[in-house]
Short mmCIF file of C-alpha atoms and ligand atoms in Angstrom, two decimals:
data_model
loop_
_atom_site.label_atom_id
_atom_site.label_comp_id
_atom_site.label_asym_id
_atom_site.label_seq_id
_atom_site.Cartn_x
_atom_site.Cartn_y
_atom_site.Cartn_z
CA MET A 1 0.00 0.00 0.00
CA ASP A 2 1.53 3.33 -0.99
CA GLN A 3 1.70 6.46 1.13
CA GLU A 4 -1.25 8.08 -0.66
CA THR A 5 -3.53 5.08 -0.12
CA ARG A 6 -2.62 4.85 3.55
CA VAL A 7 -3.51 8.50 4.02
CA VAL A 8 -6.95 8.30 2.47
CA ASN A 9 -7.73 5.03 4.24
CA ASP A 10 -7.27 6.74 7.58
CA THR A 11 -9.88 9.13 8.85
CA LEU A 12 -8.99 12.03 11.05
CA PRO A 13 -7.25 12.31 13.41
CA ARG A 14 -5.16 9.41 12.14
CA PHE A 15 -3.75 10.96 8.97
CA GLU A 16 -0.32 9.60 8.21
CA LYS A 17 2.54 11.90 9.13
CA SER A 18 3.44 13.76 5.98
CA HIS A 19 6.48 15.89 6.64
CA GLY A 20 6.74 19.32 5.12
CA LYS A 21 3.43 19.29 3.28
CA SER A 22 2.43 22.55 1.67
CA GLU A 23 -0.82 24.34 2.33
CA ALA A 24 -2.08 23.23 -1.13
CA GLU A 25 -1.23 19.59 -0.40
CA ILE A 26 -3.07 19.68 2.94
CA ARG A 27 -6.12 21.18 1.23
CA ARG A 28 -5.96 18.53 -1.50
CA ARG A 29 -5.87 15.72 1.09
CA ILE A 30 -8.77 17.14 3.08
CA LEU A 31 -10.78 17.47 -0.14
CA LYS A 32 -9.92 13.88 -1.03
CA ALA A 33 -11.25 12.75 2.36
CA VAL A 34 -14.46 14.70 1.63
CA PHE A 35 -14.74 13.17 -1.85
CA GLU A 36 -14.40 9.69 -0.36
CA GLN A 37 -17.04 10.64 2.25
CA ARG A 38 -14.53 9.89 5.02
CA MET A 39 -15.34 13.24 6.59
CA ARG A 40 -18.92 13.73 7.70
CA PRO A 41 -20.86 17.01 7.56
CA GLY A 42 -20.52 18.80 10.90
CA GLU A 43 -17.31 16.96 11.86
CA ARG A 44 -15.09 19.22 13.95
CA LEU A 45 -11.54 19.97 12.86
CA THR A 46 -8.94 21.75 14.94
CA GLU A 47 -5.69 23.39 13.86
CA GLU A 48 -3.83 21.41 16.49
CA GLN A 49 -5.22 18.06 15.32
CA LEU A 50 -4.36 18.74 11.67
CA ALA A 51 -0.92 20.19 12.49
CA THR A 52 -0.10 17.00 14.38
CA ALA A 53 -1.56 14.75 11.68
CA PHE A 54 0.38 16.45 8.87
CA ASP A 55 3.44 17.28 10.99
CA VAL A 56 3.40 20.90 9.91
CA SER A 57 3.09 24.23 11.69
CA ARG A 58 -0.28 25.55 12.76
CA THR A 59 0.30 28.53 10.46
CA VAL A 60 0.28 26.26 7.39
CA VAL A 61 -2.82 24.46 8.65
CA ARG A 62 -4.53 27.81 9.38
CA GLN A 63 -3.91 28.93 5.78
CA ALA A 64 -5.31 25.66 4.38
CA MET A 65 -8.38 25.87 6.62
CA ALA A 66 -8.96 29.53 5.69
CA ARG A 67 -8.98 28.65 1.98
CA LEU A 68 -11.38 25.76 2.57
CA ALA A 69 -13.63 28.08 4.59
CA GLN A 70 -13.57 30.63 1.74
CA ASP A 71 -14.75 27.89 -0.63
CA GLY A 72 -17.53 26.91 1.77
CA ILE A 73 -16.09 23.45 2.54
CA LEU A 74 -15.42 24.33 6.19
CA GLU A 75 -17.60 26.48 8.43
CA LYS A 76 -16.12 28.59 11.18
CA LEU A 77 -18.24 28.67 14.31
CA PRO A 78 -17.61 30.92 17.31
CA ASN A 79 -16.34 28.98 20.35
CA VAL A 80 -16.30 25.73 18.35
CA GLY A 81 -13.62 26.22 15.69
CA SER A 82 -14.10 24.77 12.22
CA THR A 83 -16.51 22.08 11.16
CA VAL A 84 -17.03 20.32 7.85
CA ALA A 85 -19.87 22.08 5.99
CA SER A 86 -23.45 20.81 6.28
CA PRO A 87 -25.22 22.16 3.18
CA SER A 88 -28.94 22.74 3.79
CA ARG A 89 -31.50 21.61 1.19
CA LYS A 90 -31.79 25.22 -0.02
CA GLN A 91 -27.99 25.52 -0.37
CA THR A 92 -27.88 22.18 -2.18
CA ARG A 93 -30.62 23.33 -4.60
CA ASP A 94 -28.46 26.42 -5.29
CA ILE A 95 -25.35 24.27 -5.84
CA LEU A 96 -27.21 22.01 -8.29
CA ALA A 97 -28.68 25.05 -10.06
CA ILE A 98 -25.14 26.32 -10.78
CA ARG A 99 -23.96 22.88 -11.83
CA LYS A 100 -26.90 22.54 -14.25
CA MET A 101 -25.91 25.87 -15.83
CA VAL A 102 -22.18 25.20 -16.04
CA GLU A 103 -21.63 21.50 -16.69
CA PRO A 104 -23.73 21.06 -19.87
CA GLU A 105 -21.66 23.92 -21.34
CA ILE A 106 -18.41 22.22 -20.30
CA VAL A 107 -19.28 19.02 -22.17
CA ARG A 108 -20.67 20.99 -25.12
CA SER A 109 -17.31 22.78 -25.45
CA LEU A 110 -15.38 19.49 -25.21
CA ALA A 111 -17.59 17.92 -27.89
CA ALA A 112 -17.02 20.92 -30.18
CA ALA A 113 -13.38 19.82 -30.60
CA PRO A 114 -13.00 16.31 -29.17
CA SER A 115 -9.30 15.49 -28.79
CA GLY A 116 -7.93 11.95 -28.79
CA PRO A 117 -5.90 12.38 -25.57
CA ALA A 118 -8.89 13.97 -23.75
CA VAL A 119 -11.21 11.13 -24.74
CA ALA A 120 -8.51 8.59 -23.76
CA ARG A 121 -8.27 10.15 -20.27
CA LEU A 122 -12.05 10.08 -19.89
CA ARG A 123 -12.19 6.45 -21.05
CA ALA A 124 -9.39 5.51 -18.59
CA HIS A 125 -11.32 7.23 -15.81
CA LEU A 126 -14.52 5.33 -16.69
CA LEU A 127 -12.52 2.11 -16.49
CA GLN A 128 -11.36 3.00 -12.96
CA GLU A 129 -14.99 3.71 -11.97
CA PHE A 130 -16.03 0.35 -13.43
CA ASP A 131 -13.29 -1.48 -11.50
CA ALA A 132 -14.15 0.23 -8.19
CA ARG A 133 -17.84 -0.61 -8.70
CA LYS A 134 -16.98 -4.23 -9.50
CA ARG A 135 -14.74 -4.51 -6.40
CA GLY A 136 -17.48 -2.97 -4.22
CA ASP A 137 -14.96 -0.28 -3.12
CA ARG A 138 -17.58 2.34 -2.29
CA GLY A 139 -15.25 5.08 -0.97
CA THR A 140 -13.07 5.01 -4.09
CA LEU A 141 -16.13 4.84 -6.35
CA VAL A 142 -17.74 7.90 -4.75
CA ARG A 143 -14.46 9.83 -5.12
CA LEU A 144 -13.94 8.72 -8.73
CA THR A 145 -17.48 9.61 -9.79
CA GLY A 146 -16.98 13.08 -8.29
CA GLU A 147 -13.58 13.43 -9.92
CA PHE A 148 -15.15 12.60 -13.31
CA HIS A 149 -16.90 15.97 -13.17
CA LEU A 150 -13.64 17.70 -12.20
CA LEU A 151 -11.77 15.98 -15.03
CA LEU A 152 -14.29 17.39 -17.52
CA ALA A 153 -13.66 20.91 -16.13
CA GLU A 154 -9.88 20.36 -16.25
CA LEU A 155 -10.04 19.14 -19.86
CA ALA A 156 -11.98 22.30 -20.74
CA GLY A 157 -8.71 24.07 -19.86
CA ASN A 158 -10.15 26.68 -17.50
CA GLU A 159 -8.43 26.76 -14.09
CA LEU A 160 -11.02 29.02 -12.49
CA LEU A 161 -13.76 26.66 -13.61
CA THR A 162 -11.88 23.67 -12.18
CA HIS A 163 -11.55 25.49 -8.85
CA LEU A 164 -15.25 26.37 -8.84
CA MET A 165 -16.24 22.80 -9.74
CA THR A 166 -14.00 21.35 -6.98
CA GLY A 167 -15.90 23.34 -4.35
CA LEU A 168 -19.30 22.52 -5.82
CA GLN A 169 -18.47 18.83 -6.12
CA ALA A 170 -17.19 18.64 -2.52
CA LEU A 171 -20.38 20.29 -1.26
CA THR A 172 -22.47 17.88 -3.35
CA CYS A 173 -20.65 14.93 -1.70
CA LEU A 174 -21.50 16.35 1.74
CA ALA A 175 -25.12 17.01 0.71
CA ILE A 176 -25.48 13.38 -0.42
CA LEU A 177 -24.46 12.24 3.07
CA LEU A 178 -27.05 14.56 4.62
CA HIS A 179 -30.04 14.36 2.29
CA ALA A 180 -29.93 11.29 0.04
CA GLU A 181 -31.62 8.09 1.14
CA ARG A 182 -28.77 6.10 -0.34
CA GLU A 183 -25.24 7.38 0.18
CA ASP A 184 -24.59 6.52 -3.41
CA ALA A 185 -22.27 7.64 -6.15
CA CYS A 186 -23.46 8.95 -9.53
CA PRO A 187 -25.87 6.50 -11.21
CA PRO A 188 -24.03 3.85 -13.29
CA ASP A 189 -23.68 4.21 -17.08
CA GLU A 190 -24.59 7.91 -17.30
CA HIS A 191 -20.95 9.06 -17.36
CA GLY A 192 -20.31 6.61 -20.22
CA THR A 193 -23.19 8.08 -22.25
CA ILE A 194 -21.76 11.59 -21.81
CA VAL A 195 -18.26 10.49 -22.91
CA ALA A 196 -19.70 8.69 -25.95
CA ALA A 197 -21.46 11.90 -27.05
CA ILE A 198 -18.23 13.94 -26.58
CA GLU A 199 -16.25 11.37 -28.56
CA VAL A 200 -18.51 11.64 -31.63
CA GLY A 201 -18.58 15.43 -31.35
CA ASP A 202 -22.31 15.67 -30.58
CA GLY A 203 -22.42 18.72 -28.30
CA GLU A 204 -26.21 18.83 -28.07
CA ALA A 205 -26.41 15.20 -26.95
CA ALA A 206 -23.51 15.64 -24.48
CA ALA A 207 -25.17 18.70 -22.91
CA ALA A 208 -28.57 16.98 -22.77
CA GLN A 209 -27.06 13.87 -21.17
CA MET A 210 -25.22 15.95 -18.57
CA LEU A 211 -28.42 17.84 -17.69
CA HIS A 212 -30.31 14.54 -17.43
CA HIS A 213 -27.52 13.16 -15.19
CA LEU A 214 -27.53 16.17 -12.84
CA ARG A 215 -31.34 16.06 -12.59
CA HIS A 216 -31.00 12.40 -11.64
CA VAL A 217 -28.46 13.30 -8.91
CA GLU A 218 -30.79 16.10 -7.72
CA LYS A 219 -33.85 13.80 -7.63
CA ASP A 220 -31.98 11.33 -5.40
CA LEU A 221 -31.27 14.17 -2.94
CA HIS A 222 -35.02 14.79 -2.25
CA LEU A 223 -34.47 18.54 -2.06
CA ASP A 224 -38.20 19.31 -2.13
CA ARG A 225 -38.59 17.99 1.41
CA PRO A 226 -38.71 20.51 4.27
CA GLU A 227 -35.48 21.35 6.06
CA PRO A 228 -35.02 19.28 9.22
CA GLU A 229 -35.82 21.31 12.31
CA SER A 230 -32.79 22.13 14.43
CA ALA A 231 -32.78 20.78 17.98
CA LEU A 232 -32.74 24.35 19.29
CA ALA A 233 -35.82 25.32 17.23
CA TRP A 234 -37.61 22.18 18.44
CA LEU A 235 -36.81 23.02 22.07
CA ARG A 236 -38.14 26.57 21.60
CA GLY A 237 -41.35 25.19 19.99
CA SER A 238 -41.97 22.57 22.68
CA GLU A 239 -41.40 25.24 25.33
CA ARG A 240 -44.11 27.43 23.75
CA GLU A 241 -46.54 24.48 23.68
CA ARG A 242 -46.20 24.01 27.41
CA ILE A 243 -46.89 27.68 28.18
ZN1 ZN B 1 -21.67 12.08 -12.20
#
């Protein structure tokens, strides 16, 4: 088992020691843990815990956590510190609304000039998804299906877009843990249909398939249900009933 695999197989606070990691590397590893659903929404993270886990200074950890908070992946709470984000149903609807605007255009642009190397990378990625599904390796499968969407953004050659998609995808992973009945990855076969449309240069079909896919993901999240009542709100309500 290589260093990378050992790191992602461990949940906090048992990250492998990784001497001299940069702020970007720490962020990447935390995002990877989110993509594999190894970090739960609301999980508390402290600078001290991460500094020990990564064997770096608290300053480096603070910078990484500040960037993740800027992107909405971590939430800073007074007197608590930082917790992994817990996107509400409304926030998740907003995230999916952006994804439905952006991602069909990404695949449309890729299909407009399908390159052999790009299609080969997408095909290789689909093969990895297939293998993880066959092995029943759920954590890897969830990460790979999320990374499929990031690979499309990367192949579109727009760094800002890739950054935006990384945040949106991480929040979608957390929303799935909170709101979906099944903590499942993207539905099987739909990624393959999108790649096939890109490969033959059919932009309209690729965009339509991506929209269909994201609607499928959204449907599984049951976002039309009411927000769960917070314990504090419930306590206030039950207090009023007694009066
Ligand atoms: Zn997908």
